[in-house]
DNA sequence: TCGTTTTCCGGGAAGGCAA
DNA sequence: TTGCCTTCCCGGAAAACGA
């Protein structure tokens, strides 16, 4: 638990201070500096996104999000006026730079204006949670990055950066807190929803935990793709009957446009992002994902109860 | 023609100036003052709404309008930077006060924010018209007046006030120009369109030319109402076949809810605004106008070609 | 509670823009 | 021209407000 760490920290600090005369002044200074670093990093990592903004975010449409400062109740006890948390849209590039600077940089300009983007960081007296609750936020407009070649806007990932400045109560240290949301695809119309969902699904399923924002593999093993589609299917249709081997085989034939290979052949193949949601299926006017998402939707709306036996 | 009047004015002024030594200084001063008054009133009345904003105006929806300064080409010849014309929403009350002060008052606050509401007053080099063209205007939000009793928001009339300050080129006199649009009913949703149209129709048909804004009779002779409905019908359906005596009789029975009177009886009756669009027709869920407008719409859409013979 | 008024937003239609 | 992207805005649904 985070609070315990702070307690340990303060106890340690007190012990050191008590022993300060016994330590040489030089050693003491070094120790104190180290203390500050530890505290700062501890505090920073206790500033979290509690409720993520929607990963497919439509402009001019209200959404919600919240951040939580775990150490708030412990370290901000007597705040005279509440600290304000800002929410700003940042590009993937900006997110990367922030991450690389270990969140010590400060944001120069956002890539989209968010309405009502400053909210007080308040400690709820009953639950004791220190949160900033963005209830009425709305992305007014998005500034697209220049994108190369065949990249579409629905492949562009942004994020919301939450940031604030707090002054810790006992030690009087001022700290700049920043945290990024999960990647977000911004759309301006419902007709972009499909493609945006594809980008988000791919990212959520195939990105490493500790990646540089927001790199993700361009091709992945087919069986991982199957797992992902299966999870998506069950979540979307609200069923506990998953996809079966035959289904995977059918999907594989479809996405690889290969009707001669055996199920085992497909097992070891890799599927690319392009195959997933860029290339048009031969003879059809849509990509693999667009088709799959359509099937999801149909199944969800019409066939839910019949889905225990077969399909297609 | 307006310009001719100005020419006459300037010739007169020159003659007076030429004779200035012969007139006593006192008389001269009085004459000059009178000249200023005349010029000012002339100039003010040459500032007109060329294109009226829609009289049923929906918030968050773009509209257009333009004003024209007839004497602009003559009196603003060498303007270093263009004069800006503002457009502001005003309430009926504000409109009345402006009118009563003879447009010498200046507006303190508007009753609704208009986006892109300042536009340059420019002289078109080809046509020689001096206009301010509001192309991209949009009413963001409307502040409703407090209304008494059973009044609905769709009975509330506002107007757009166009205003600017110009300095006349030869005489160097600065004048504040203001002009009001026709009355406007502001709606926020399509489902208010019907009722708003009723208010506008009643106002346009039955208001005096020189009224105090925006008073209009509360009851009018039935035959004037018939004329109005007939005009509306022909305009809306795009036909030159008007309504007939039988139709009027039918309408009268409907609006007066009186099936015993003769057509001649109705001739001399008066119909009230309440009967027109406030009271619900007995046994139906709508008012007379709501019904009539529905019929208009139906006729327009489906029966236009059949409308040469009969109806209902 | 019910009726009025407003906000929210999905999605069709059309405008804008670049390849 | 076509396809992608965005803006515009209608109208259903539901929330908010008021009597």
XYZ file of C-alpha atoms (C1' of nucleotides) in Angstrom:
662
model
C 0.000 0.000 0.000
C 1.241 3.366 -1.053
C 0.585 5.183 2.197
C 2.710 2.736 4.104
C 5.672 3.545 1.941
C 5.323 7.205 2.813
C 5.191 6.365 6.480
C 8.348 4.337 6.146
C 9.881 7.241 4.309
C 9.070 9.756 7.004
C 10.282 7.462 9.752
C 13.531 6.983 7.924
C 13.915 10.665 7.433
C 13.331 11.347 11.103
C 15.884 8.765 12.116
C 18.424 10.326 9.820
C 17.666 13.758 11.149
C 18.025 12.490 14.677
C 21.399 11.116 13.794
C 22.352 14.194 11.800
C 25.021 15.393 14.189
C 26.749 12.030 14.104
C 26.935 12.024 10.315
C 29.304 14.365 8.589
C 27.622 17.415 6.963
C 28.553 16.193 3.540
C 27.013 12.785 4.028
C 23.931 14.372 5.502
C 23.456 16.591 2.459
C 23.773 13.632 0.149
C 21.293 11.683 2.179
C 18.778 14.513 2.208
C 19.015 14.931 -1.517
C 18.412 11.237 -1.965
C 15.413 11.522 0.301
C 13.935 14.208 -1.864
C 14.359 12.120 -4.966
C 12.695 9.145 -3.383
C 9.800 11.172 -2.052
C 9.288 12.897 -5.359
C 9.231 9.697 -7.330
C 6.943 8.085 -4.809
C 4.507 10.984 -4.940
C 4.563 11.163 -8.697
C 3.767 7.526 -9.111
C 0.797 7.822 -6.807
C -0.964 10.133 -9.255
C -3.114 7.862 -11.398
C -5.916 7.871 -13.925
C -8.812 6.337 -12.039
C -11.353 6.453 -14.814
C -9.942 6.431 -18.321
C -11.512 8.671 -20.935
C -13.118 6.693 -23.786
C -10.453 5.334 -26.114
C -12.604 6.205 -29.084
C -13.366 9.816 -28.435
C -15.733 11.839 -30.558
C -15.349 15.569 -30.753
C -18.227 17.705 -29.556
C -19.407 14.877 -27.371
C -19.276 14.907 -23.621
C -17.238 12.336 -21.804
C -15.953 11.631 -18.334
C -12.694 10.820 -16.658
C -11.075 11.083 -13.266
C -7.644 11.053 -11.706
C -6.716 10.102 -8.212
C -3.839 11.175 -6.037
C -3.291 8.261 -3.679
C -1.097 10.219 -1.312
C -3.389 13.225 -1.332
C -5.119 12.488 1.939
C -1.734 12.051 3.596
C 0.232 14.885 2.035
C -2.234 17.648 1.213
C -3.963 17.848 4.529
C -4.499 21.558 4.996
C -4.815 22.977 1.503
C -6.129 26.532 1.714
C -7.494 26.635 -1.808
C -7.907 23.425 -3.771
C -5.343 22.457 -6.363
C -6.632 22.469 -9.930
C -5.982 19.570 -12.284
C -5.838 20.266 -16.009
C -6.667 17.863 -18.813
C -5.050 18.434 -22.209
C -4.991 16.511 -25.452
C -1.482 15.545 -26.479
C -0.201 13.913 -29.616
C 1.597 10.605 -29.658
C 4.824 12.522 -30.196
C 4.236 14.725 -27.194
C 3.342 11.686 -25.111
C 6.594 10.041 -26.144
C 8.628 13.083 -25.222
C 6.932 13.323 -21.857
C 7.566 9.679 -21.169
C 11.216 9.960 -22.197
C 11.743 12.986 -19.977
C 10.238 10.938 -17.186
C 7.363 13.420 -16.952
C 9.623 16.248 -15.934
C 8.866 18.299 -19.041
C 5.947 20.599 -19.088
C 3.464 20.787 -21.943
C 3.802 23.720 -24.303
C 0.649 23.377 -26.358
C -2.141 20.892 -26.641
C -3.429 19.364 -29.846
C -7.082 20.019 -29.144
C -9.096 22.270 -26.923
C -10.939 20.527 -24.121
C -13.885 22.378 -22.604
C -14.140 22.488 -18.807
C -10.706 21.012 -18.530
C -9.761 22.286 -15.101
C -11.207 20.564 -12.074
C -10.413 20.788 -8.390
C -8.467 17.999 -6.726
C -10.675 17.257 -3.765
C -10.615 14.765 -0.950
C -13.946 13.090 -0.513
C -14.662 13.229 3.232
C -16.510 9.900 3.383
C -14.322 7.697 1.213
C -11.129 9.602 1.900
C -10.187 9.512 -1.784
C -8.378 12.452 -3.253
C -9.717 12.796 -6.777
C -10.322 15.206 -9.590
C -13.516 14.282 -11.313
C -13.948 15.441 -14.904
C -17.676 15.144 -15.385
C -18.506 17.533 -18.134
C -15.518 17.437 -20.405
C -15.801 17.775 -24.147
C -13.195 17.841 -26.890
C -14.067 20.826 -29.003
C -11.737 20.316 -31.917
C -8.756 18.171 -32.782
C -5.634 19.222 -34.609
C -4.542 16.260 -36.688
C -0.876 15.447 -37.126
C 0.515 15.392 -40.580
C 0.471 11.737 -41.482
C 2.514 9.894 -43.987
C 1.226 8.005 -46.988
C -1.740 5.761 -46.425
C -2.205 6.414 -42.745
C -5.732 7.333 -41.851
C -6.842 9.640 -39.059
C -8.361 6.690 -37.258
C -4.886 5.224 -36.845
C -3.633 8.297 -35.062
C -3.295 7.899 -31.322
C -3.433 10.747 -28.838
C -3.832 10.803 -25.106
C -5.110 13.031 -22.371
C -2.459 14.473 -20.104
C -3.633 15.242 -16.593
C -1.391 17.647 -14.738
C -1.296 19.719 -11.606
C 1.067 21.424 -9.195
C 0.836 20.544 -5.544
C 2.766 21.652 -2.509
C 3.217 18.851 -0.025
C 2.029 19.856 3.384
C 4.651 18.726 5.855
C 7.796 19.233 3.809
C 6.572 22.213 1.740
C 7.995 20.718 -1.411
C 6.296 21.740 -4.634
C 5.802 18.980 -7.159
C 4.506 18.937 -10.703
C 2.301 15.886 -11.137
C 1.540 14.499 -14.568
C -0.093 11.356 -15.834
C -1.180 10.164 -19.261
C -4.358 8.350 -20.143
C -4.396 5.277 -22.308
C -4.066 6.051 -26.014
C -7.114 7.593 -27.611
C -8.363 7.715 -31.181
C -10.248 10.893 -31.894
C -13.100 10.801 -34.369
C -15.427 13.513 -35.604
C -18.274 11.366 -36.940
C -19.884 8.039 -36.194
C -18.742 6.680 -39.550
C -15.172 6.620 -38.214
C -16.098 4.576 -35.178
C -15.369 1.186 -36.718
C -11.878 2.003 -37.771
C -11.085 3.733 -34.534
C -12.196 0.673 -32.591
C -9.848 -1.418 -34.673
C -6.885 0.774 -33.755
C -7.800 0.663 -30.087
C -8.352 -3.084 -30.063
C -5.010 -3.701 -31.753
C -3.254 -1.373 -29.358
C -4.817 -2.758 -26.215
C -4.234 -6.323 -27.237
C -0.739 -6.188 -28.610
C 1.166 -3.399 -26.892
C 3.799 -4.129 -24.278
C 3.259 -2.822 -20.782
C 6.436 -0.758 -20.780
C 6.505 0.529 -24.298
C 7.429 3.936 -25.500
C 4.057 5.588 -26.279
C 2.390 4.284 -28.335
C 4.409 1.779 -30.305
C 2.835 -1.548 -31.037
C 3.799 -4.489 -33.217
C 2.867 -4.226 -36.835
C 2.274 -7.984 -37.101
C 1.352 -10.549 -34.475
C 0.954 -14.330 -34.305
C -2.385 -15.475 -35.648
C -3.255 -17.403 -32.501
C -2.863 -14.286 -30.380
C -5.180 -12.538 -32.805
C -7.645 -15.394 -32.334
C -7.579 -15.013 -28.586
C -8.174 -11.322 -28.949
C -11.076 -11.748 -31.331
C -12.528 -14.373 -29.036
C -12.339 -12.113 -25.996
C -13.814 -9.262 -27.988
C -16.587 -11.509 -29.204
C -17.534 -12.722 -25.771
C -17.395 -9.272 -24.272
C -19.404 -7.697 -27.038
C -22.076 -10.349 -27.408
C -22.248 -10.871 -23.660
C -21.900 -14.593 -23.839
C -19.690 -17.164 -22.224
C -19.677 -19.368 -25.293
C -16.480 -18.547 -27.081
C -15.406 -19.045 -30.657
C -14.405 -22.522 -31.704
C -11.624 -24.019 -33.789
C -13.823 -24.046 -36.875
C -14.541 -20.391 -36.449
C -10.867 -19.578 -36.193
C -10.234 -21.568 -39.322
C -12.965 -19.708 -41.157
C -11.630 -16.371 -39.964
C -8.117 -17.318 -40.995
C -9.222 -18.229 -44.498
C -10.919 -14.893 -44.681
C -8.148 -12.694 -43.392
C -5.337 -14.455 -45.227
C -7.468 -14.991 -48.312
C -6.105 -18.510 -48.441
C -8.493 -21.411 -48.887
C -5.895 -24.117 -49.363
C -3.976 -24.039 -46.089
C -4.869 -26.274 -43.165
C -5.847 -25.042 -39.712
C -2.414 -26.048 -38.466
C -0.737 -23.965 -41.170
C -2.515 -20.883 -39.948
C -1.489 -21.519 -36.329
C 2.051 -20.478 -36.982
C 1.345 -17.533 -39.279
C 1.492 -13.855 -38.455
C -1.215 -11.386 -39.243
C -0.435 -7.771 -39.994
C -2.265 -4.600 -39.099
C -2.767 -4.035 -42.801
C -4.483 -7.393 -43.171
C -6.561 -6.681 -40.107
C -7.977 -3.302 -41.020
C -6.363 -1.681 -44.030
C -6.694 -4.001 -46.964
C -10.094 -4.468 -48.508
C -11.269 -8.093 -48.584
C -11.212 -9.304 -52.190
C -14.525 -8.673 -53.836
C -15.958 -6.928 -50.789
C -16.090 -3.271 -49.925
C -14.690 -3.635 -46.449
C -11.756 -4.800 -44.374
C -11.565 -7.883 -42.213
C -12.283 -5.953 -39.048
C -15.133 -4.005 -40.551
C -16.694 -7.303 -41.478
C -15.989 -8.885 -38.102
C -17.359 -5.881 -36.244
C -20.479 -6.043 -38.369
C -20.888 -9.699 -37.446
C -20.405 -8.820 -33.792
C -23.098 -6.229 -34.032
C -25.517 -8.502 -35.821
C -24.917 -11.345 -33.412
C -25.363 -9.053 -30.474
C -28.591 -7.587 -31.736
C -30.325 -10.531 -33.363
C -28.806 -13.864 -32.677
C -27.721 -13.703 -29.091
C -30.058 -16.444 -27.965
C -29.349 -18.641 -30.954
C -25.655 -18.430 -30.310
C -25.091 -21.690 -28.573
C -24.823 -23.930 -31.595
C -23.521 -22.694 -34.895
C -23.012 -19.654 -37.132
C -22.493 -18.456 -40.684
C -33.348 58.480 -54.440
C -31.356 58.879 -51.291
C -28.127 60.076 -52.845
C -29.920 62.931 -54.549
C -31.112 64.193 -51.211
C -27.558 64.345 -49.976
C -26.505 66.257 -53.037
C -29.290 68.719 -52.445
C -28.175 68.955 -48.861
C -24.577 69.734 -49.740
C -25.573 72.277 -52.362
C -27.787 74.018 -49.842
C -25.026 74.009 -47.288
C -22.573 75.517 -49.757
C -24.990 78.228 -50.676
C -25.488 79.080 -47.056
C -21.760 79.130 -46.442
C -21.271 81.355 -49.449
C -23.808 83.722 -47.996
C -22.413 83.380 -44.519
C -21.080 86.902 -44.283
C -24.404 88.358 -45.260
C -26.276 86.438 -42.573
C -25.780 87.433 -38.986
C -23.513 85.118 -36.960
C -26.419 84.060 -34.783
C -28.604 83.067 -37.678
C -25.706 81.289 -39.275
C -25.131 79.200 -36.154
C -28.789 78.223 -36.012
C -28.764 77.268 -39.654
C -25.665 75.163 -39.265
C -27.124 73.314 -36.338
C -30.241 72.604 -38.329
C -28.060 71.343 -41.144
C -26.407 68.894 -38.849
C -29.703 67.565 -37.635
C -30.976 67.043 -41.148
C -27.815 65.348 -42.297
C -27.755 63.083 -39.291
C -31.339 61.971 -39.725
C -30.812 61.474 -43.435
C -27.738 59.366 -42.868
C -29.350 57.308 -40.144
C -32.335 56.455 -42.256
C -30.110 55.265 -45.068
C -28.787 52.411 -42.942
C -31.021 49.465 -43.740
C -31.342 45.723 -43.309
C -30.868 44.412 -46.809
C -31.308 40.736 -46.052
C -33.362 39.941 -43.000
C -32.229 37.138 -40.700
C -34.715 34.226 -40.596
C -37.713 35.133 -38.497
C -37.721 31.678 -36.995
C -34.188 31.371 -35.820
C -32.734 28.192 -34.369
C -29.840 28.361 -31.989
C -26.631 26.637 -32.995
C -27.597 26.910 -36.631
C -25.881 29.139 -39.112
C -27.815 31.873 -40.815
C -27.181 34.890 -42.969
C -28.087 38.542 -43.023
C -26.779 41.782 -44.420
C -27.126 45.495 -43.890
C -26.588 48.241 -46.369
C -25.558 51.847 -45.938
C -27.072 53.636 -48.910
C -24.999 56.748 -48.428
C -21.821 54.816 -47.821
C -20.394 55.199 -51.311
C -20.992 58.933 -51.108
C -19.962 59.656 -47.529
C -17.298 57.144 -46.584
C -15.024 57.548 -49.558
C -11.583 57.349 -48.061
C -11.929 55.124 -45.033
C -8.444 54.123 -43.813
C -9.607 50.993 -41.996
C -13.070 49.611 -42.631
C -15.847 50.290 -40.194
C -17.107 47.228 -38.348
C -20.800 46.462 -38.018
C -21.979 44.480 -35.000
C -25.020 42.248 -34.797
C -26.599 41.661 -31.391
C -29.736 39.907 -30.191
C -32.069 42.242 -28.337
C -35.279 41.543 -26.483
C -38.607 43.046 -27.415
C -38.232 45.398 -24.469
C -34.831 46.575 -25.598
C -36.143 47.039 -29.117
C -38.970 49.170 -27.772
C -36.603 51.342 -25.771
C -34.353 51.830 -28.760
C -37.267 52.786 -30.948
C -38.610 55.209 -28.351
C -35.229 56.875 -27.957
C -35.186 57.214 -31.729
C -32.136 54.950 -31.884
C -29.977 57.375 -29.955
C -29.482 54.974 -27.046
C -26.687 52.488 -27.120
C -27.105 48.841 -26.246
C -25.845 47.757 -22.850
C -26.106 43.981 -23.098
C -27.509 41.545 -25.602
C -29.856 38.677 -24.859
C -27.898 36.051 -26.713
C -24.377 35.609 -27.945
C -23.967 35.686 -31.702
C -20.840 34.093 -33.122
C -18.900 36.001 -35.771
C -21.055 39.027 -35.169
C -18.687 41.720 -36.387
C -18.291 42.246 -40.080
C -16.643 44.976 -42.101
C -18.801 47.534 -43.879
C -17.381 47.389 -47.368
C -18.140 49.034 -50.644
C -18.343 46.561 -53.449
C -16.262 48.051 -56.273
C -18.418 46.638 -59.083
C -21.920 47.255 -57.797
C -20.969 50.266 -55.703
C -23.056 48.962 -52.785
C -21.835 49.616 -49.285
C -22.792 46.524 -47.306
C -21.883 44.434 -44.318
C -22.470 40.830 -45.152
C -23.035 38.443 -42.255
C -22.354 35.100 -43.860
C -21.420 32.846 -41.049
C -23.445 34.038 -38.127
C -24.809 31.682 -35.513
C -26.806 32.298 -32.362
C -25.017 30.350 -29.679
C -27.505 30.623 -26.860
C -30.591 32.628 -26.038
C -31.483 34.170 -22.704
C -35.249 33.918 -22.382
C -37.219 36.720 -20.813
C -39.295 35.941 -17.790
C -42.755 35.426 -19.192
C -46.044 35.724 -17.522
C -48.652 33.015 -17.134
C -49.349 30.883 -20.136
C -46.960 32.544 -22.535
C -44.704 30.115 -24.326
C -41.175 30.735 -25.498
C -42.359 30.556 -29.087
C -44.440 33.681 -28.529
C -41.415 35.673 -27.474
C -40.157 38.075 -30.099
C -36.577 39.330 -30.288
C -34.696 41.110 -33.014
C -31.179 41.576 -34.268
C -29.725 45.022 -33.785
C -27.104 46.023 -36.336
C -24.929 48.897 -35.220
C -21.771 50.724 -36.184
C -19.953 54.005 -35.786
C -18.904 55.867 -38.892
C -17.176 59.160 -39.468
C -18.485 60.947 -42.528
C -15.714 61.843 -44.870
C -16.310 65.427 -45.949
C -17.787 66.875 -42.782
C -15.896 64.692 -40.306
C -19.028 64.116 -38.278
C -19.159 60.895 -36.284
C -22.479 59.110 -36.311
C -23.763 56.038 -34.505
C -25.838 53.995 -36.937
C -28.349 51.449 -35.695
C -31.086 49.412 -37.321
C -33.327 46.606 -36.133
C -34.282 43.486 -38.022
C -37.853 42.273 -38.246
C -39.019 40.460 -35.128
C -37.548 37.005 -34.627
C -38.711 33.965 -32.705
C -35.810 31.972 -31.358
C -36.155 28.210 -31.075
C -33.756 25.571 -29.859
C -35.298 22.503 -31.498
C -37.259 21.636 -34.598
C -40.260 20.682 -32.493
C -40.791 24.372 -31.720
C -40.831 25.359 -35.355
C -44.610 25.145 -35.823
C -45.467 27.424 -32.963
C -42.770 29.885 -33.866
C -44.090 30.084 -37.416
C -47.526 30.904 -36.024
C -46.162 33.827 -34.046
C -44.280 35.148 -37.053
C -47.230 34.745 -39.389
C -49.541 36.569 -36.990
C -47.021 39.332 -36.520
C -46.246 39.838 -40.177
C -49.891 39.791 -41.164
C -51.454 41.889 -38.473
C -48.897 44.393 -37.225
C -49.093 48.055 -38.183
C -46.251 49.562 -40.106
C -45.445 52.145 -37.489
C -46.024 50.241 -34.330
C -43.984 50.269 -31.180
C -41.966 47.025 -31.330
C -43.516 44.515 -31.422
C -47.123 45.104 -30.481
C -49.761 43.412 -32.568
C -53.504 43.019 -32.227
C -54.679 40.194 -30.025
C -57.770 39.608 -32.197
C -58.409 40.347 -35.858
C -61.381 40.169 -38.241
C -61.982 36.668 -39.543
C -61.869 37.761 -43.162
C -58.406 39.237 -42.739
C -57.360 35.938 -41.202
C -58.804 34.192 -44.271
C -56.767 36.371 -46.599
C -53.667 35.623 -44.609
C -54.260 31.886 -44.583
C -54.947 32.004 -48.286
C -51.720 33.847 -49.042
C -49.811 31.487 -46.823
C -51.417 28.527 -48.524
C -50.566 29.693 -52.004
C -47.025 30.627 -51.074
C -46.364 27.392 -49.273
C -47.964 24.998 -51.746
C -46.612 26.990 -54.685
C -49.921 27.203 -56.444
C -52.017 29.972 -57.922
C -55.268 28.272 -57.011
C -56.372 29.901 -53.803
C -58.750 28.781 -51.100
C -62.461 29.040 -51.818
C -65.488 30.203 -49.885
C -66.257 26.622 -48.817
C -62.778 26.228 -47.439
C -63.077 29.405 -45.436
C -66.378 28.174 -44.074
C -64.845 24.883 -43.107
C -61.912 26.617 -41.444
C -64.230 28.942 -39.567
C -66.265 26.068 -38.206
C -63.057 24.539 -37.061
C -61.453 27.523 -35.418
C -64.649 28.821 -33.798
C -65.851 25.331 -32.976
C -69.276 26.435 -34.163
C -71.190 24.250 -36.574
C -74.464 26.147 -36.506
C -73.451 29.572 -37.777
C -73.719 30.507 -41.446
C -70.798 31.606 -43.632
C -72.084 35.179 -43.386
C -72.096 35.015 -39.599
C -68.427 34.201 -39.591
C -67.611 37.088 -41.946
C -68.097 39.644 -39.219
C -66.484 37.736 -36.385
C -63.057 38.287 -34.879
C -60.541 35.571 -34.251
C -58.099 35.752 -31.363
C -54.486 34.688 -31.115
C -55.552 32.191 -28.496
C -58.004 30.594 -30.912
C -55.378 30.609 -33.605
C -52.557 28.883 -31.809
C -53.060 28.506 -28.086
C -56.247 26.611 -27.488
C -56.339 22.938 -28.306
C -59.034 21.962 -30.800
C -61.711 19.988 -28.951
C -60.963 16.303 -29.059
C -57.664 16.818 -30.884
C -54.176 17.131 -29.549
C -53.288 20.272 -31.458
C -54.216 23.885 -32.129
C -55.866 25.291 -35.228
C -52.568 26.466 -36.665
C -50.762 23.245 -35.897
C -53.508 21.472 -37.836
C -53.459 23.982 -40.677
C -49.687 23.854 -40.980
C -49.887 20.078 -41.085
C -52.367 20.325 -43.921
C -50.116 22.763 -45.727
C -47.249 20.367 -45.425
C -49.244 17.395 -46.596
C -50.699 19.288 -49.507
C -47.306 20.547 -50.490
C -45.684 17.168 -50.351
C -48.365 14.855 -51.689
C -51.292 16.531 -53.281
C -49.825 19.441 -55.133
C -50.916 18.175 -58.531
C -54.356 17.105 -57.321
C -54.983 20.514 -55.854
C -57.094 21.994 -58.629
C -60.420 20.522 -57.669
C -61.296 19.677 -54.076
C -59.900 18.859 -50.636
C -60.735 17.322 -47.282
C -46.964 14.470 -11.459
C -47.291 16.305 -16.296
C -46.155 19.525 -19.876
C -42.650 22.479 -21.589
C -38.082 23.468 -22.804
C -33.562 22.213 -23.537
C -29.575 19.202 -24.243
C -27.495 15.285 -26.173
C -26.108 12.868 -29.988
C -26.649 9.234 -34.020
C -26.418 9.377 -38.587
C -27.750 11.165 -43.392
C -26.358 14.595 -46.563
C -23.440 17.534 -48.446
C -19.207 20.434 -48.539
C -14.115 20.589 -48.639
C -9.894 18.877 -49.856
C -6.192 16.203 -51.607
C -4.500 12.469 -54.532
C -12.937 11.915 -60.557
C -12.862 9.358 -56.205
C -12.229 8.655 -51.503
C -11.378 10.515 -47.143
C -12.530 13.796 -43.710
C -15.300 17.159 -41.804
C -19.285 20.170 -41.100
C -24.065 20.891 -40.966
C -28.207 19.923 -39.033
C -32.693 17.019 -38.516
C -35.218 14.870 -35.258
C -35.645 11.024 -31.579
C -34.635 10.370 -26.867
C -33.968 11.755 -22.581
C -32.712 15.094 -19.169
C -33.855 19.338 -16.812
C -36.988 22.436 -15.378
C -41.306 24.404 -13.706
C -46.188 24.517 -12.407
